[in-house]
Amino acid sequence: MTGREVQLVTYPRGEVRPSDFRVVEVEVREPGPGEVLVRNTWTSVDAALRLRLRDKAPAGYFAAFPLEAPMDGIFTVGEIVESRADGFEPGDTVWHAAGWRDYAVVEAGMPALGGVATLTKLDLEVAPAQAYLGVLGGNGLTAYAGLFRIAALREGDVVWVSAAAGAVGSLVGQMAKIRGHRVIGSAGSDEKVAYLLGELGLDDAFNYRSGPLPELLRAAAPDGIDVYFDNVGGGHLEAALDALRDSGRVAVCGTISEYDADDPPPGPRNLFMVVAKNLTIRGFRGSSNVDLLPEMTREVGAWLREGRLRYRETIVEGLEHAPEALAGLMRGDNTGKMLVRI
Ligand code: NAP
């Protein structure tokens, strides 16, 4: 049997281009003992993939993608067509990490993506399969761990989340609202701001492209903020350090404003604010908090059932368009989770 897979042919300089990739038809081998054959149905498109489209990924992070080879380590869901692993049957819907291809042979129990994407059967009564790539998957875990463990939200905290209309950000804003906080979101278009204020019910929101960031943030939070959930880095982090109140916290989830740069600019010019205001800046990976996955699944599952948490998807049709979907995500084309339907 054969199937298609997307491979990287050249490391992008600056913006990702679909021509940096190719789609090839490859042999799909039979599953061996302890393995399953999965027909992938949806595959994830994540900002963090951009960090791996270079010959060396950031030290300590997930590995760089080799050229002209399968892109391993991308969250994906699909249906088992053949199983030689105990506990898995043909017809089961599962998640795993062999994405951006039609078929995958996956070893049961082999840890993937820090344990978040190890082959697992999904409960479709809670949500449709693709939700496990977003709200009930790594994005849900990242939002949940970042807010409740890393930023350690306290009663009365005022929260600012950047890239607030994206996959992680849209969950962060809503989770903080559910816990009773005042939440400010920022995003890159007026349509996204309307989504944050309307559908997501945030208290205030602004388009970061519409004026000087420090002024926009000051207008939304005249008395300052206590927590900044950082998806963007750069000037956004600098604005947050000025706006944070004494003992404020920053959960650094990502720095997407720097991912396309070969040589990102030096860090915030106002780092002394960390000293002056007793601030804590703490980076984290969702996958390093995999112990919270059962708790997150329970809580988020209940919020979904009760209609208290919503999620949007931006769907790109066809495996061959996965590279274009990633380029689109980097440009801000997506609202909510960027997905490819295979
Ligand atoms: P996403 O938010 O769904 O999509 C990325 C969004 O970033 C775009 O839609 C765009 O929206 C915004 N953006 C792009 N360039 C920007 C810039 N220069 N300045 C400001 N905003 C920009 O993507 P995601 O996968 O959920 O990732 C969001 C962040 O979380 C990334 O930093 C990612 O690395 C991080 N992340 C971290 C972990 C972890 O374990 N720590 C896990 C998942 C994701 P606008 O239209 O608003 O510009």
mmCIF file of C-alpha atoms and ligand atoms in Angstrom:
data_model
loop_
_atom_site.group_PDB
_atom_site.id
_atom_site.type_symbol
_atom_site.label_atom_id
_atom_site.label_comp_id
_atom_site.label_asym_id
_atom_site.label_seq_id
_atom_site.Cartn_x
_atom_site.Cartn_y
_atom_site.Cartn_z
ATOM 1 C CA MET A 1 0.000 0.000 0.000
ATOM 2 C CA THR A 2 1.121 3.574 -0.544
ATOM 3 C CA GLY A 3 0.123 6.931 0.916
ATOM 4 C CA ARG A 4 1.132 10.578 0.673
ATOM 5 C CA GLU A 5 3.333 12.418 3.138
ATOM 6 C CA VAL A 6 4.534 15.998 3.330
ATOM 7 C CA GLN A 7 8.296 16.478 3.503
ATOM 8 C CA LEU A 8 10.411 19.552 3.982
ATOM 9 C CA VAL A 9 12.836 20.167 1.108
ATOM 10 C CA THR A 10 14.500 23.378 2.242
ATOM 11 C CA TYR A 11 14.667 25.324 5.495
ATOM 12 C CA PRO A 12 12.644 28.522 5.045
ATOM 13 C CA ARG A 13 14.399 31.861 5.502
ATOM 14 C CA GLY A 14 11.862 34.354 6.819
ATOM 15 C CA GLU A 15 8.278 33.509 5.926
ATOM 16 C CA VAL A 16 7.302 29.894 5.321
ATOM 17 C CA ARG A 17 6.501 29.162 1.661
ATOM 18 C CA PRO A 18 4.637 26.123 0.361
ATOM 19 C CA SER A 19 7.536 25.650 -2.082
ATOM 20 C CA ASP A 20 9.737 24.758 0.921
ATOM 21 C CA PHE A 21 7.821 21.457 1.021
ATOM 22 C CA ARG A 22 6.876 18.605 -1.282
ATOM 23 C CA VAL A 23 4.254 15.875 -1.185
ATOM 24 C CA VAL A 24 5.528 12.386 -1.971
ATOM 25 C CA GLU A 25 3.896 9.006 -2.380
ATOM 26 C CA VAL A 26 5.596 6.461 -0.094
ATOM 27 C CA GLU A 27 5.237 2.781 0.767
ATOM 28 C CA VAL A 28 3.241 2.122 3.929
ATOM 29 C CA ARG A 29 4.564 -0.934 5.736
ATOM 30 C CA GLU A 30 2.531 -3.537 7.601
ATOM 31 C CA PRO A 31 2.263 -2.960 11.370
ATOM 32 C CA GLY A 32 4.514 -5.239 13.428
ATOM 33 C CA PRO A 33 3.779 -6.707 16.872
ATOM 34 C CA GLY A 34 2.648 -3.952 19.276
ATOM 35 C CA GLU A 35 1.902 -1.563 16.403
ATOM 36 C CA VAL A 36 -1.207 -0.190 14.709
ATOM 37 C CA LEU A 37 -1.844 1.157 11.226
ATOM 38 C CA VAL A 38 -3.792 4.433 11.334
ATOM 39 C CA ARG A 39 -5.541 6.263 8.511
ATOM 40 C CA ASN A 40 -5.058 9.875 9.510
ATOM 41 C CA THR A 41 -8.137 12.074 9.251
ATOM 42 C CA TRP A 42 -7.054 15.430 10.744
ATOM 43 C CA THR A 43 -3.633 16.855 11.402
ATOM 44 C CA SER A 44 -2.554 19.767 13.515
ATOM 45 C CA VAL A 45 -0.945 23.005 12.387
ATOM 46 C CA ASP A 46 0.965 24.648 15.223
ATOM 47 C CA ALA A 47 2.997 27.815 15.538
ATOM 48 C CA ALA A 48 5.723 25.790 17.207
ATOM 49 C CA LEU A 49 6.344 23.814 13.981
ATOM 50 C CA ARG A 50 8.074 26.938 12.642
ATOM 51 C CA LEU A 51 10.779 26.503 15.309
ATOM 52 C CA ARG A 52 11.604 23.076 13.871
ATOM 53 C CA LEU A 53 11.900 24.192 10.228
ATOM 54 C CA ARG A 54 15.604 24.908 10.632
ATOM 55 C CA ASP A 55 18.711 22.765 10.748
ATOM 56 C CA LYS A 56 18.881 23.202 14.535
ATOM 57 C CA ALA A 57 15.754 23.632 16.659
ATOM 58 C CA PRO A 58 16.162 25.703 19.860
ATOM 59 C CA ALA A 59 18.289 23.755 22.350
ATOM 60 C CA GLY A 60 16.206 21.561 24.641
ATOM 61 C CA TYR A 61 13.166 21.792 22.360
ATOM 62 C CA PHE A 62 11.582 19.205 20.036
ATOM 63 C CA ALA A 63 13.948 18.089 17.265
ATOM 64 C CA ALA A 64 14.333 19.946 13.972
ATOM 65 C CA PHE A 65 12.662 18.318 10.957
ATOM 66 C CA PRO A 66 15.200 16.606 8.694
ATOM 67 C CA LEU A 67 14.969 17.382 4.980
ATOM 68 C CA GLU A 68 13.274 14.971 2.564
ATOM 69 C CA ALA A 69 12.037 12.725 5.379
ATOM 70 C CA PRO A 70 8.745 12.176 7.220
ATOM 71 C CA MET A 71 7.882 15.028 9.620
ATOM 72 C CA ASP A 72 7.627 13.148 12.911
ATOM 73 C CA GLY A 73 6.221 14.727 16.036
ATOM 74 C CA ILE A 74 3.060 16.471 14.784
ATOM 75 C CA PHE A 75 -0.216 15.955 16.652
ATOM 76 C CA THR A 76 -2.703 13.993 14.526
ATOM 77 C CA VAL A 77 -5.912 12.000 14.833
ATOM 78 C CA GLY A 78 -7.119 9.100 12.751
ATOM 79 C CA GLU A 79 -8.836 5.760 12.628
ATOM 80 C CA ILE A 80 -7.127 2.424 13.201
ATOM 81 C CA VAL A 81 -7.381 0.178 10.137
ATOM 82 C CA GLU A 82 -5.224 -2.675 11.428
ATOM 83 C CA SER A 83 -4.058 -3.489 14.947
ATOM 84 C CA ARG A 84 -1.379 -5.755 16.344
ATOM 85 C CA ALA A 85 -1.383 -3.942 19.704
ATOM 86 C CA ASP A 86 -3.361 -4.974 22.786
ATOM 87 C CA GLY A 87 -6.182 -2.599 23.673
ATOM 88 C CA PHE A 88 -6.567 -1.148 20.158
ATOM 89 C CA GLU A 89 -9.105 -2.329 17.573
ATOM 90 C CA PRO A 90 -9.800 -1.435 13.937
ATOM 91 C CA GLY A 91 -12.286 1.444 13.941
ATOM 92 C CA ASP A 92 -10.887 3.069 17.109
ATOM 93 C CA THR A 93 -10.225 6.778 16.808
ATOM 94 C CA VAL A 94 -6.820 7.631 18.260
ATOM 95 C CA TRP A 95 -4.328 10.438 18.570
ATOM 96 C CA HIS A 96 -0.629 10.103 17.917
ATOM 97 C CA ALA A 97 2.269 12.180 16.633
ATOM 98 C CA ALA A 98 2.940 10.908 13.090
ATOM 99 C CA GLY A 99 1.171 13.733 11.300
ATOM 100 C CA TRP A 100 1.244 15.383 7.874
ATOM 101 C CA ARG A 101 0.750 12.031 6.089
ATOM 102 C CA ASP A 102 -2.133 9.815 4.999
ATOM 103 C CA TYR A 103 -1.173 6.664 6.920
ATOM 104 C CA ALA A 104 0.974 6.056 9.983
ATOM 105 C CA VAL A 105 2.343 2.935 11.637
ATOM 106 C CA VAL A 106 2.459 3.728 15.350
ATOM 107 C CA GLU A 107 3.901 1.771 18.254
ATOM 108 C CA ALA A 108 1.547 1.554 21.242
ATOM 109 C CA GLY A 109 3.057 2.918 24.452
ATOM 110 C CA MET A 110 5.942 4.727 22.727
ATOM 111 C CA PRO A 111 6.042 8.233 24.309
ATOM 112 C CA ALA A 112 5.445 10.988 21.741
ATOM 113 C CA LEU A 113 5.673 14.777 22.083
ATOM 114 C CA GLY A 114 6.713 14.572 25.711
ATOM 115 C CA GLY A 115 3.964 12.052 26.435
ATOM 116 C CA VAL A 116 1.059 14.262 25.301
ATOM 117 C CA ALA A 117 0.607 12.501 21.953
ATOM 118 C CA THR A 118 1.372 8.901 22.872
ATOM 119 C CA LEU A 119 -1.082 6.609 21.008
ATOM 120 C CA THR A 120 -4.405 7.005 22.864
ATOM 121 C CA LYS A 121 -8.022 6.069 22.164
ATOM 122 C CA LEU A 122 -10.330 9.107 22.042
ATOM 123 C CA ASP A 123 -13.807 9.457 23.508
ATOM 124 C CA LEU A 124 -15.950 10.856 20.682
ATOM 125 C CA GLU A 125 -18.924 11.282 23.015
ATOM 126 C CA VAL A 126 -17.148 14.241 24.610
ATOM 127 C CA ALA A 127 -16.188 15.974 21.359
ATOM 128 C CA PRO A 128 -15.438 15.225 17.683
ATOM 129 C CA ALA A 129 -12.041 13.757 16.833
ATOM 130 C CA GLN A 130 -10.417 16.991 15.678
ATOM 131 C CA ALA A 131 -11.182 18.697 19.008
ATOM 132 C CA TYR A 132 -8.475 16.467 20.469
ATOM 133 C CA LEU A 133 -5.935 18.386 18.393
ATOM 134 C CA GLY A 134 -7.019 21.647 20.016
ATOM 135 C CA VAL A 135 -9.235 22.258 22.990
ATOM 136 C CA LEU A 136 -8.928 18.712 24.404
ATOM 137 C CA GLY A 137 -5.313 18.193 23.293
ATOM 138 C CA GLY A 138 -1.995 19.981 23.564
ATOM 139 C CA ASN A 139 -3.566 23.440 23.223
ATOM 140 C CA GLY A 140 -6.031 22.832 26.053
ATOM 141 C CA LEU A 141 -3.246 21.466 28.240
ATOM 142 C CA THR A 142 -0.970 24.402 27.460
ATOM 143 C CA ALA A 143 -3.647 26.980 28.270
ATOM 144 C CA TYR A 144 -4.681 25.162 31.449
ATOM 145 C CA ALA A 145 -1.162 24.551 32.766
ATOM 146 C CA GLY A 146 0.040 28.030 31.838
ATOM 147 C CA LEU A 147 -2.770 29.805 33.624
ATOM 148 C CA PHE A 148 -3.385 27.668 36.649
ATOM 149 C CA ARG A 149 0.068 26.229 37.380
ATOM 150 C CA ILE A 150 2.642 28.561 35.841
ATOM 151 C CA ALA A 151 0.923 31.926 36.312
ATOM 152 C CA ALA A 152 -0.841 30.500 39.399
ATOM 153 C CA LEU A 153 -3.905 32.712 39.005
ATOM 154 C CA ARG A 154 -5.049 34.304 42.244
ATOM 155 C CA GLU A 155 -8.411 35.785 43.062
ATOM 156 C CA GLY A 156 -8.830 39.239 41.562
ATOM 157 C CA ASP A 157 -5.945 38.992 39.082
ATOM 158 C CA VAL A 158 -6.345 41.038 35.913
ATOM 159 C CA VAL A 159 -5.090 38.976 32.959
ATOM 160 C CA TRP A 160 -3.792 39.983 29.529
ATOM 161 C CA VAL A 161 -3.415 37.287 26.861
ATOM 162 C CA SER A 162 -1.821 37.955 23.465
ATOM 163 C CA ALA A 163 -2.644 36.083 20.222
ATOM 164 C CA ALA A 164 -5.955 35.802 22.031
ATOM 165 C CA ALA A 165 -7.986 34.675 19.006
ATOM 166 C CA GLY A 166 -5.627 31.775 18.264
ATOM 167 C CA ALA A 167 -5.776 28.147 19.366
ATOM 168 C CA VAL A 168 -4.080 28.528 22.750
ATOM 169 C CA GLY A 169 -5.008 32.169 23.361
ATOM 170 C CA SER A 170 -8.756 31.715 22.826
ATOM 171 C CA LEU A 171 -8.763 28.991 25.490
ATOM 172 C CA VAL A 172 -6.660 31.014 27.927
ATOM 173 C CA GLY A 173 -9.045 33.971 27.772
ATOM 174 C CA GLN A 174 -12.115 31.840 28.336
ATOM 175 C CA MET A 175 -10.582 29.762 31.131
ATOM 176 C CA ALA A 176 -9.602 32.899 33.016
ATOM 177 C CA LYS A 177 -13.148 34.277 32.521
ATOM 178 C CA ILE A 178 -14.684 31.042 33.803
ATOM 179 C CA ARG A 179 -12.589 31.459 36.965
ATOM 180 C CA GLY A 180 -13.958 34.981 37.405
ATOM 181 C CA HIS A 181 -11.061 37.169 36.262
ATOM 182 C CA ARG A 182 -11.045 40.405 34.317
ATOM 183 C CA VAL A 183 -9.481 39.445 30.980
ATOM 184 C CA ILE A 184 -8.030 41.561 28.204
ATOM 185 C CA GLY A 185 -7.174 39.998 24.860
ATOM 186 C CA SER A 186 -5.181 41.301 21.912
ATOM 187 C CA ALA A 187 -5.159 40.136 18.312
ATOM 188 C CA GLY A 188 -4.221 41.313 14.838
ATOM 189 C CA SER A 189 -7.507 42.415 13.261
ATOM 190 C CA ASP A 190 -10.756 44.191 14.119
ATOM 191 C CA GLU A 191 -12.706 41.023 13.207
ATOM 192 C CA LYS A 192 -10.727 39.084 15.773
ATOM 193 C CA VAL A 193 -11.311 41.801 18.375
ATOM 194 C CA ALA A 194 -15.063 41.524 17.722
ATOM 195 C CA TYR A 195 -14.786 37.741 18.232
ATOM 196 C CA LEU A 196 -12.961 38.228 21.549
ATOM 197 C CA LEU A 197 -15.531 40.669 22.853
ATOM 198 C CA GLY A 198 -18.588 38.920 21.428
ATOM 199 C CA GLU A 199 -18.279 35.154 21.229
ATOM 200 C CA LEU A 200 -15.583 34.760 23.887
ATOM 201 C CA GLY A 201 -16.965 37.389 26.270
ATOM 202 C CA LEU A 202 -13.648 38.991 27.208
ATOM 203 C CA ASP A 203 -13.847 42.229 29.188
ATOM 204 C CA ASP A 204 -11.727 44.262 26.793
ATOM 205 C CA ALA A 205 -9.762 43.640 23.626
ATOM 206 C CA PHE A 206 -7.638 45.546 21.155
ATOM 207 C CA ASN A 207 -6.066 45.195 17.718
ATOM 208 C CA TYR A 208 -2.318 45.458 18.306
ATOM 209 C CA ARG A 209 -1.848 46.772 14.773
ATOM 210 C CA SER A 210 -4.121 49.758 15.405
ATOM 211 C CA GLY A 211 -1.691 51.940 17.408
ATOM 212 C CA PRO A 212 1.242 51.952 19.827
ATOM 213 C CA LEU A 213 0.952 48.808 21.933
ATOM 214 C CA PRO A 214 1.716 50.417 25.336
ATOM 215 C CA GLU A 215 -1.073 52.951 24.774
ATOM 216 C CA LEU A 216 -3.581 50.337 23.642
ATOM 217 C CA LEU A 217 -2.790 48.223 26.698
ATOM 218 C CA ARG A 218 -3.010 51.230 29.042
ATOM 219 C CA ALA A 219 -6.442 52.110 27.657
ATOM 220 C CA ALA A 220 -7.667 48.541 28.259
ATOM 221 C CA ALA A 221 -6.042 48.222 31.697
ATOM 222 C CA PRO A 222 -5.603 51.705 33.164
ATOM 223 C CA ASP A 223 -4.795 50.259 36.605
ATOM 224 C CA GLY A 224 -2.363 47.664 35.244
ATOM 225 C CA ILE A 225 -2.371 43.878 34.970
ATOM 226 C CA ASP A 226 -1.345 41.068 37.317
ATOM 227 C CA VAL A 227 -0.778 38.265 34.818
ATOM 228 C CA TYR A 228 0.458 38.312 31.235
ATOM 229 C CA PHE A 229 0.050 35.097 29.213
ATOM 230 C CA ASP A 230 2.662 35.618 26.506
ATOM 231 C CA ASN A 231 2.199 33.982 23.119
ATOM 232 C CA VAL A 232 4.074 36.662 21.189
ATOM 233 C CA GLY A 233 7.244 37.939 22.935
ATOM 234 C CA GLY A 234 9.134 40.996 21.614
ATOM 235 C CA GLY A 235 7.292 44.294 21.976
ATOM 236 C CA HIS A 236 4.313 42.562 23.580
ATOM 237 C CA LEU A 237 6.446 41.338 26.484
ATOM 238 C CA GLU A 238 8.020 44.759 26.840
ATOM 239 C CA ALA A 239 4.569 46.384 27.069
ATOM 240 C CA ALA A 240 3.516 43.828 29.661
ATOM 241 C CA LEU A 241 6.536 44.494 31.898
ATOM 242 C CA ASP A 242 5.532 48.161 32.062
ATOM 243 C CA ALA A 243 1.863 47.361 32.724
ATOM 244 C CA LEU A 244 2.343 44.647 35.368
ATOM 245 C CA ARG A 245 1.606 45.550 38.976
ATOM 246 C CA ASP A 246 3.757 44.594 41.945
ATOM 247 C CA SER A 247 4.317 40.811 42.223
ATOM 248 C CA GLY A 248 2.822 40.255 38.780
ATOM 249 C CA ARG A 249 3.558 37.109 36.790
ATOM 250 C CA VAL A 250 4.318 36.327 33.170
ATOM 251 C CA ALA A 251 3.704 32.840 31.782
ATOM 252 C CA VAL A 252 5.851 32.655 28.653
ATOM 253 C CA CYS A 253 4.111 30.210 26.352
ATOM 254 C CA GLY A 254 5.709 31.276 23.081
ATOM 255 C CA THR A 255 7.328 34.165 21.202
ATOM 256 C CA ILE A 256 5.770 33.881 17.742
ATOM 257 C CA SER A 257 6.834 37.397 16.726
ATOM 258 C CA GLU A 258 10.410 36.052 16.551
ATOM 259 C CA TYR A 259 9.931 32.679 14.863
ATOM 260 C CA ASP A 260 10.578 33.843 11.296
ATOM 261 C CA ALA A 261 13.726 35.777 12.241
ATOM 262 C CA ASP A 262 17.195 34.352 11.636
ATOM 263 C CA ASP A 263 18.587 36.731 14.199
ATOM 264 C CA PRO A 264 15.867 37.942 16.598
ATOM 265 C CA PRO A 265 16.432 41.316 18.286
ATOM 266 C CA PRO A 266 17.677 41.404 21.898
ATOM 267 C CA GLY A 267 15.080 41.047 24.656
ATOM 268 C CA PRO A 268 12.951 43.679 26.409
ATOM 269 C CA ARG A 269 14.638 47.031 27.056
ATOM 270 C CA ASN A 270 12.798 47.393 30.360
ATOM 271 C CA LEU A 271 13.865 44.143 32.009
ATOM 272 C CA PHE A 272 14.656 46.093 35.192
ATOM 273 C CA MET A 273 10.876 46.224 35.783
ATOM 274 C CA VAL A 274 11.222 42.592 36.911
ATOM 275 C CA VAL A 275 13.372 43.830 39.803
ATOM 276 C CA ALA A 276 11.492 47.029 40.505
ATOM 277 C CA LYS A 277 8.108 45.335 40.736
ATOM 278 C CA ASN A 278 9.055 41.899 42.102
ATOM 279 C CA LEU A 279 7.823 40.202 38.942
ATOM 280 C CA THR A 280 8.107 36.528 38.035
ATOM 281 C CA ILE A 281 8.699 35.459 34.424
ATOM 282 C CA ARG A 282 8.296 31.741 33.936
ATOM 283 C CA GLY A 283 8.467 29.832 30.686
ATOM 284 C CA PHE A 284 6.850 26.452 30.270
ATOM 285 C CA ARG A 285 5.967 23.702 27.830
ATOM 286 C CA GLY A 286 2.510 22.214 27.886
ATOM 287 C CA SER A 287 4.056 18.774 27.460
ATOM 288 C CA SER A 288 6.104 19.215 30.650
ATOM 289 C CA ASN A 289 2.786 19.363 32.497
ATOM 290 C CA VAL A 290 1.349 16.149 31.106
ATOM 291 C CA ASP A 291 0.392 15.119 34.649
ATOM 292 C CA LEU A 292 -2.391 17.732 34.372
ATOM 293 C CA LEU A 293 -3.887 16.059 31.266
ATOM 294 C CA PRO A 294 -6.557 14.000 33.119
ATOM 295 C CA GLU A 295 -7.598 17.010 35.238
ATOM 296 C CA MET A 296 -7.677 19.284 32.180
ATOM 297 C CA THR A 297 -9.716 16.744 30.188
ATOM 298 C CA ARG A 298 -12.260 16.465 33.029
ATOM 299 C CA GLU A 299 -12.606 20.197 33.605
ATOM 300 C CA VAL A 300 -12.590 21.236 29.949
ATOM 301 C CA GLY A 301 -14.941 18.362 29.021
ATOM 302 C CA ALA A 302 -17.420 19.660 31.607
ATOM 303 C CA TRP A 303 -17.070 23.284 30.413
ATOM 304 C CA LEU A 304 -17.743 22.139 26.839
ATOM 305 C CA ARG A 305 -20.827 20.134 27.882
ATOM 306 C CA GLU A 306 -22.158 23.075 29.882
ATOM 307 C CA GLY A 307 -21.571 25.424 26.926
ATOM 308 C CA ARG A 308 -19.234 27.601 29.019
ATOM 309 C CA LEU A 309 -16.228 27.082 26.747
ATOM 310 C CA ARG A 310 -16.371 27.502 22.983
ATOM 311 C CA TYR A 311 -13.853 26.806 20.281
ATOM 312 C CA ARG A 312 -13.503 27.731 16.648
ATOM 313 C CA GLU A 313 -11.632 25.931 13.939
ATOM 314 C CA THR A 314 -10.056 27.212 10.741
ATOM 315 C CA ILE A 315 -10.080 24.227 8.422
ATOM 316 C CA VAL A 316 -7.839 23.784 5.399
ATOM 317 C CA GLU A 317 -8.925 20.940 3.146
ATOM 318 C CA GLY A 318 -6.384 18.405 1.898
ATOM 319 C CA LEU A 319 -3.039 17.124 3.189
ATOM 320 C CA GLU A 320 -1.240 18.766 0.280
ATOM 321 C CA HIS A 321 -2.250 22.172 1.660
ATOM 322 C CA ALA A 322 -0.692 21.667 5.119
ATOM 323 C CA PRO A 323 2.315 23.904 4.288
ATOM 324 C CA GLU A 324 -0.020 26.674 3.104
ATOM 325 C CA ALA A 325 -1.980 26.271 6.354
ATOM 326 C CA LEU A 326 1.207 26.803 8.375
ATOM 327 C CA ALA A 327 2.142 29.857 6.320
ATOM 328 C CA GLY A 328 -1.404 31.155 6.892
ATOM 329 C CA LEU A 329 -1.184 30.617 10.655
ATOM 330 C CA MET A 330 2.055 32.596 10.818
ATOM 331 C CA ARG A 331 0.293 35.436 8.939
ATOM 332 C CA GLY A 332 -2.703 35.315 11.287
ATOM 333 C CA ASP A 333 -5.234 33.830 8.835
ATOM 334 C CA ASN A 334 -6.684 31.555 11.518
ATOM 335 C CA THR A 335 -9.265 32.169 14.192
ATOM 336 C CA GLY A 336 -9.099 29.392 16.787
ATOM 337 C CA LYS A 337 -7.397 26.146 15.887
ATOM 338 C CA MET A 338 -5.744 25.759 12.477
ATOM 339 C CA LEU A 339 -6.473 22.236 11.210
ATOM 340 C CA VAL A 340 -5.929 20.244 8.064
ATOM 341 C CA ARG A 341 -8.596 17.735 7.090
ATOM 342 C CA ILE A 342 -6.870 14.872 5.294
HETATM 343 P P1 NAP B 1 -2.329 30.356 17.048
HETATM 344 O O1 NAP B 1 -2.364 31.318 18.183
HETATM 345 O O2 NAP B 1 -3.543 29.602 16.710
HETATM 346 O O3 NAP B 1 -1.844 31.103 15.734
HETATM 347 C C1 NAP B 1 -0.788 31.989 15.790
HETATM 348 C C2 NAP B 1 -1.307 33.418 15.863
HETATM 349 O O4 NAP B 1 -0.237 34.269 16.252
HETATM 350 C C3 NAP B 1 -1.743 33.952 14.514
HETATM 351 O O5 NAP B 1 -3.075 33.612 14.237
HETATM 352 C C4 NAP B 1 -1.520 35.454 14.661
HETATM 353 O O6 NAP B 1 -2.745 36.062 15.074
HETATM 354 C C5 NAP B 1 -0.509 35.565 15.801
HETATM 355 N N1 NAP B 1 0.732 36.181 15.342
HETATM 356 C C6 NAP B 1 1.536 35.794 14.313
HETATM 357 N N2 NAP B 1 2.590 36.623 14.202
HETATM 358 C C7 NAP B 1 2.435 37.566 15.173
HETATM 359 C C8 NAP B 1 3.192 38.722 15.564
HETATM 360 N N3 NAP B 1 4.325 39.044 14.933
HETATM 361 N N4 NAP B 1 2.738 39.455 16.593
HETATM 362 C C9 NAP B 1 1.586 39.139 17.233
HETATM 363 N N5 NAP B 1 0.826 38.067 16.905
HETATM 364 C C10 NAP B 1 1.258 37.297 15.887
HETATM 365 O O7 NAP B 1 -1.089 29.369 17.258
HETATM 366 P P2 NAP B 1 -0.803 28.375 18.455
HETATM 367 O O8 NAP B 1 -0.265 27.134 17.862
HETATM 368 O O9 NAP B 1 -1.967 28.358 19.394
HETATM 369 O O10 NAP B 1 0.423 29.087 19.190
HETATM 370 C C11 NAP B 1 0.268 30.297 19.897
HETATM 371 C C12 NAP B 1 1.522 30.507 20.745
HETATM 372 O O11 NAP B 1 1.575 29.493 21.736
HETATM 373 C C13 NAP B 1 2.828 30.408 19.969
HETATM 374 O O12 NAP B 1 3.759 31.301 20.499
HETATM 375 C C14 NAP B 1 3.255 28.976 20.231
HETATM 376 O O13 NAP B 1 4.643 28.777 20.064
HETATM 377 C C15 NAP B 1 2.813 28.830 21.657
HETATM 378 N N6 NAP B 1 2.603 27.444 22.096
HETATM 379 C C16 NAP B 1 3.345 27.017 23.133
HETATM 380 C C17 NAP B 1 3.148 25.777 23.645
HETATM 381 C C18 NAP B 1 3.947 25.357 24.835
HETATM 382 O O14 NAP B 1 3.935 24.168 25.164
HETATM 383 N N7 NAP B 1 4.610 26.287 25.519
HETATM 384 C C19 NAP B 1 2.203 24.916 23.075
HETATM 385 C C20 NAP B 1 1.431 25.380 21.990
HETATM 386 C C21 NAP B 1 1.644 26.663 21.515
HETATM 387 P P3 NAP B 1 -3.012 37.653 14.961
HETATM 388 O O15 NAP B 1 -3.967 37.819 13.836
HETATM 389 O O16 NAP B 1 -3.605 37.974 16.290
HETATM 390 O O17 NAP B 1 -1.687 38.326 14.698
#
